[in-house]
Amino acid sequence: MVPVNYYIILSAILFTIGAVGVLIRRNPLVIFMSVELMLNAANLAMVAFSSVYKSFSGQIFVFFVIAVAAAEVAVGLALIVEIFKTKHNINVDEMNSLKG
Amino acid sequence: MTVDLILFLILALVSVSTALGMLLSRNTVYSALFLVLNFVTVAVFYLLLGAPFIAMAQVTVYAGAIMVLFLFVIMLLGTEVLPASNILPWQKPLAGGLAAVLAVEAIYLLLVRARSVAQVTSPDVAINSMDNLREMGKVLFSTYLLPFEVTSILLLVAMVGAIVLTKKEKA
Amino acid sequence: MLLSEQTYSGFLFLAPWLVFAPVVGLLVNIIFGGRLSEKAIGWLASAASGASFVVSVLLAMTVAGNHGEVLRWRLAEWMSVGSLTIDWTFRVDSLSTTMMLVVSGVGTLIHIYAIGYMHEDVRFKNDVGRFRRFFVFLNLFIAMMMILVSGDSYMMLFVGWEGVGLCSFLLIGFWYEMDTLARPSWANSNAAKKAFITNRVGDFGFLIAGFLMFWYLGSFQFDSVFEAAKAAPPGIIVAITLFMLVGVAGKSAQIPLYVWLPDAMAGPTPVSALIHAATMVTAGVYLITRSAPLYTLVPQAQYIVAMTGAVTALFAATIAVGQYDIKKVLAYSTISQLGFMVAAVGMGAFVAGMFHLVTHAFFKALLFLSAGSVILGLERGHHHLAHHEHKKESDDSRRRRSRETLRQAQDSASDSKDHHEEVFDPGDMRNMGGLRKTMPVTFWLYIIGTLALAGIFPFAGFWSKDEILADAFTEGFGAVYWLLTIAAFFTAFYMGRQIWMVFFGEARHEAAAHAEESKPIITVPLMVLALLSVVGGALNLPGLHTLTEWLEHTIEVHAGEFVMSVALISTGLALLAIFISWLLYGRNPLKAGQPDPLKKPLGFIFTGMENKWFVDEAYWAVFVDRYVDISRFLADVIDWRFWHDWFHDKVIAGTYNWLSNIALNDYADQRGIDAFANALGKWTQSLSAAMRKVQNGFVRSYALSVLLGVVLILGYLLLK
C-alpha cells in the first residue's frame, strides 16, 4: 500500500524536470519531449486522485489528454520538419525573426 | 516497508533518473530513448493505481506511436547534436532557480490540498481490473460521449493538418 | 347551405390564410421568381390569390352555417399601450365575407388576365424583367386588401387602408420612367405621387377621426366603438363621421379629392381594373357601411355624405362625356359610380350601396379589362404596321433610350411640347373605330359591360342602380334622387358615345384597321366577368332580397322597395341617352381628324368637360403654386438669408471667430495645447522603445516568463 502523497510528489518532480527541459534545451525536439513529460506528470497526478476518489473522471480525462497529445505531436512534428526544410536549422535560439 | 512500497520507490527512482537522462543527454536519440523508458515506468504506476486501460494506452500511444514518430523525425532531420551557442547566458541559471521554487511550491500545494486524503492508500487493483475496464467503458460512452466524438474529429483534423503542412507544394 | 352543429367554428381557423396565402405567393416570387418562367410566376400569383378566394368561400359558408353570427379569430396582439390594446383579429361576418369574396374573386380573374396582358405589355415597353415585379405587387395588394376588409378594429382597417394605398402608388408608377405613351418622362411617377399625396390628405381626415374616436370613445374595436358612441355627445359623432368622410373622399375618389383617380390610369390596365375600379376605391364605401351604427346616429352627417356622393356622381359623369381616352372615360365613370355608392350608404341604404359595389366590381372590371384588350389590339396592329413598313426611328429604339435620356427630356420638357413628336396613342378613341369587325369577342364583352353600367334591364347594373334610386325616392332624398337620375342619363350617354366611337364606323387610324383579337388567356376571364355582369343582379332581386337578408346579420338594414315608376324613368332615360349618342356618333361616324360633334352645339360647356372643368388647374393655382411660394419664401428668406447668412455666418461663426482670437491666440495654442499633445506623443514613443526590448524573439525567454508567472501565482496561493 503506497500512500497517494508519494505519487503526488513524484508527479511534481517529473513536472519540474519537464519544465526545466523546455527552458534550457535548444533543440525543439527535446523541448517537445519535455512537454510530453510534463503532460505525463499531470496524468500521473490525475490517475492518482482518480483512484483516491474512486471516480473514473480522472482516468477518462487522462484518456483525452493522451488523444490530444497524439494530435499535438503529429502537427508539431510536421511544423518542425517544415521549419527545417525552409531554414535548414532547427535551433530555437536562431529563430528570432519575430523580434520586436 | 511493504512490497508495494519497495516496488514504488524503485520505479520512482527509475522514472526520475530517466527523466533527468532525457534532460541532460547531448544526443537527441538518447533523450528519446530515455523518455520511452520513463513512459513505461509511468505505465506501471498506472497499473499500481488501478487504471489498467490507461496503462495500456500509455504504452501503445505514448511509448509506442508517439516516441517512434519522434525518433523518425530526429533521424530524418539529422539533428542529433546541435553545435554549442551562448546567446542567452542567463537562461540556464534562471531556469534552474525558478524550477526549484516551482517544485517546492507544487509539492507543498498538492499536499496541502490533498491533506484530507493523505492517509488514503491506493486500492487493491488485481481483483477487479475487468470490472474496472467495463465500468470505464460505460462512463466513457454515456456521460463523456460528446467529448469522445469531438476528440475523434480533432484527431482527423490533426492528421489532415500534418499532411497539408509537410506536403510538397506544387509549382 | 347549413352545416351541421359539430362544425360550429367551421373553417374559421383558415382566416389568417386570407392574408398569408398571397404573402406566401409574393415571397416565393421574390425569392425564386428569377428562375421561374413568366407562366409559372403568373400562375403562382394567381394560385395565391385563388387560395385566398377559396378561404373566403369557406369562411362565407361558415358564417352561413352560424346563421350570420359574427365570428372572430384572434391571431396576435399587435400593441398594448396603457389602456389601449389592439389585436390583430380577423372579423368574419356577412359584410366582411362579401368584401372578401369580391376582392379575391375579381382579383383572381384579373391576376389570370394579367398573365396575358403583362406578357405583351412588358414586351411593348422593352423591359421583360418587370413581369415578376408586377405580380409581387399584385399579390401584396390582395394581402393588404384582405387586412383591410377582415380587420376587427379601425386600426387594423387603417393598416390595410395604407397598405393598399402603397400598392396603388407602386402600381400607378409601375412604368415610372415614362409616360402613358412610353416616352421618357416622369409623367407616370407624377401620377403615382399625385395619388399618394391626395390620399394623404384623406388619410389625415381618417387619422383625426381615429384620434377623436380613441379620445372620446376609448377604443378602436368596432363593437366597443359603436357601443360607446350611443352614449357620446352627438357633436363628437358628427366630427368623427365627417372626418371619416374626408378619408372616404380620398380613397373612394369623391369631391373634392377625386383628382388622383383619372391620373391613376397611368398604371397598367389590370391595375386600373383591380385597384382603381373594383376593389381599393370601394374601401371608402366599405368603411361607411362598416361604420353604419355611427352614421345612423347623426342624420346631418348622413345627409352630407349622400350629397357628396350625388354631386360627385353627376360632376364626374359630365366630365366623362368630354374625354377621348378610353380609360379616362372609364375612370370618370368609376368616380361617378362610386358617387352612387357613397350616396346610397349616406342615405342609410347600406344594402343598396354594397349591392352596387359588388355589381360595379363585376362590370367595371369587365369594361376596364376589355378596354385593355382593345388597347393591346391596337398596339398589336401598330406593331404589325411598324414591322411591315420598316419604319426608321421605330418605337422600339425610341423606347430603348428612355432611361438615359430621361433627365435631358425632363430638362427640355417645355421645348418638346412645341415640336410635338407624332406618337401613336393606342388609348385614344379618336384613333379607333370599326373594331367590332377586327375584335369581335372583345366587342361583345364590351357591349355587355356597357349595358350593365348603363342600367339596362336585366343586367346587373339595372338592379343595383335602381335600388339606390328607389331608396333615394322613397326615403325622401329628393335632391339626391334627381342628381343621381341625371347622372344615370349621362352614364348611358358617355358609354353609348364610347361604343359608337370605338367599335362602329370606319377605322380612323391604320393601327385600328390592323388590330388583332386577344388570346383566350385574356378573353376567358372577361367572359366570366361578363357572365357575372349579366346575372349579378340576382344577388338581390326585389322580393327575394338575398343580399339584404345576408347583410342584416351584421348591419341594420331595411329591404328596399321596388318602385316601378323609378325603374321606368331611369331605364327610359338610359335608352334615350343611348339613342342620342347614336344620333351624334353612330349615325354619322366620326372621320379621322374631325372634331367631336358635341363641340359646336355645346361650345364652352364642352370645352369645360374636355378639360375636366379645369379642376386640376384650379387646384394647382390655389394649392400647389401657393405651396411653392411658401416653400420659396422659407428656403430663400428664412433658411438662406436669415439662418444661413445672418444667424450661422454672422452670429455663430462671427462669435466663434471672435472667441477663438481671444482665447486661442498663438501663445495659448502653441505653448499650451500643442506642447502638451507633442509631449504625450514623445512620451509614448520613448516608452515603446524601451518596452520593445522585451520582445527579443527567443521562444525560450518567453517560456521563462511564463514559468515566472506560474511560480508567482503559486506563491501567491501559498501565502494567501
Short mmCIF file of C-alpha atoms in Angstrom, two decimals, chain B residues 87-88 90-92 94-95 98-99 101-102 104-106 108-109 112-113, chain C residues 696 698 700-701 703-704 707-708 710-718 720:
data_model
loop_
_atom_site.label_atom_id
_atom_site.label_comp_id
_atom_site.label_asym_id
_atom_site.label_seq_id
_atom_site.Cartn_x
_atom_site.Cartn_y
_atom_site.Cartn_z
CA ILE B 87 23.05 33.55 -26.94
CA LEU B 88 21.03 33.54 -23.74
CA TRP B 90 21.18 33.84 -18.09
CA GLN B 91 18.70 31.26 -19.27
CA LYS B 92 20.11 28.19 -17.52
CA LEU B 94 17.36 31.41 -14.01
CA ALA B 95 15.52 28.32 -15.24
CA LEU B 98 12.72 29.03 -10.84
CA ALA B 99 12.20 25.30 -11.39
CA VAL B 101 10.98 27.08 -6.45
CA LEU B 102 8.24 25.57 -8.62
CA VAL B 104 8.77 23.12 -3.73
CA GLU B 105 5.60 25.10 -4.30
CA ALA B 106 3.92 22.33 -6.28
CA TYR B 108 3.60 21.78 -0.88
CA LEU B 109 0.38 22.87 -2.57
CA VAL B 112 -1.95 20.78 1.45
CA ARG B 113 -4.86 20.35 -0.91
CA ASN C 696 13.53 39.58 -28.21
CA PHE C 698 13.54 33.95 -28.40
CA ARG C 700 12.80 30.20 -24.56
CA SER C 701 12.73 33.65 -22.97
CA ALA C 703 8.72 30.30 -21.80
CA LEU C 704 10.83 31.58 -18.92
CA LEU C 707 7.29 29.95 -15.72
CA LEU C 708 7.97 33.09 -13.71
CA VAL C 710 3.35 30.35 -12.73
CA VAL C 711 5.77 30.49 -9.82
CA LEU C 712 4.45 33.87 -8.73
CA ILE C 713 0.83 32.77 -8.87
CA LEU C 714 1.54 29.58 -6.97
CA GLY C 715 3.50 31.62 -4.41
CA TYR C 716 0.53 33.93 -4.01
CA LEU C 717 -1.77 30.94 -3.48
CA LEU C 718 0.62 29.54 -0.89
CA LYS C 720 -2.65 33.77 0.87
#
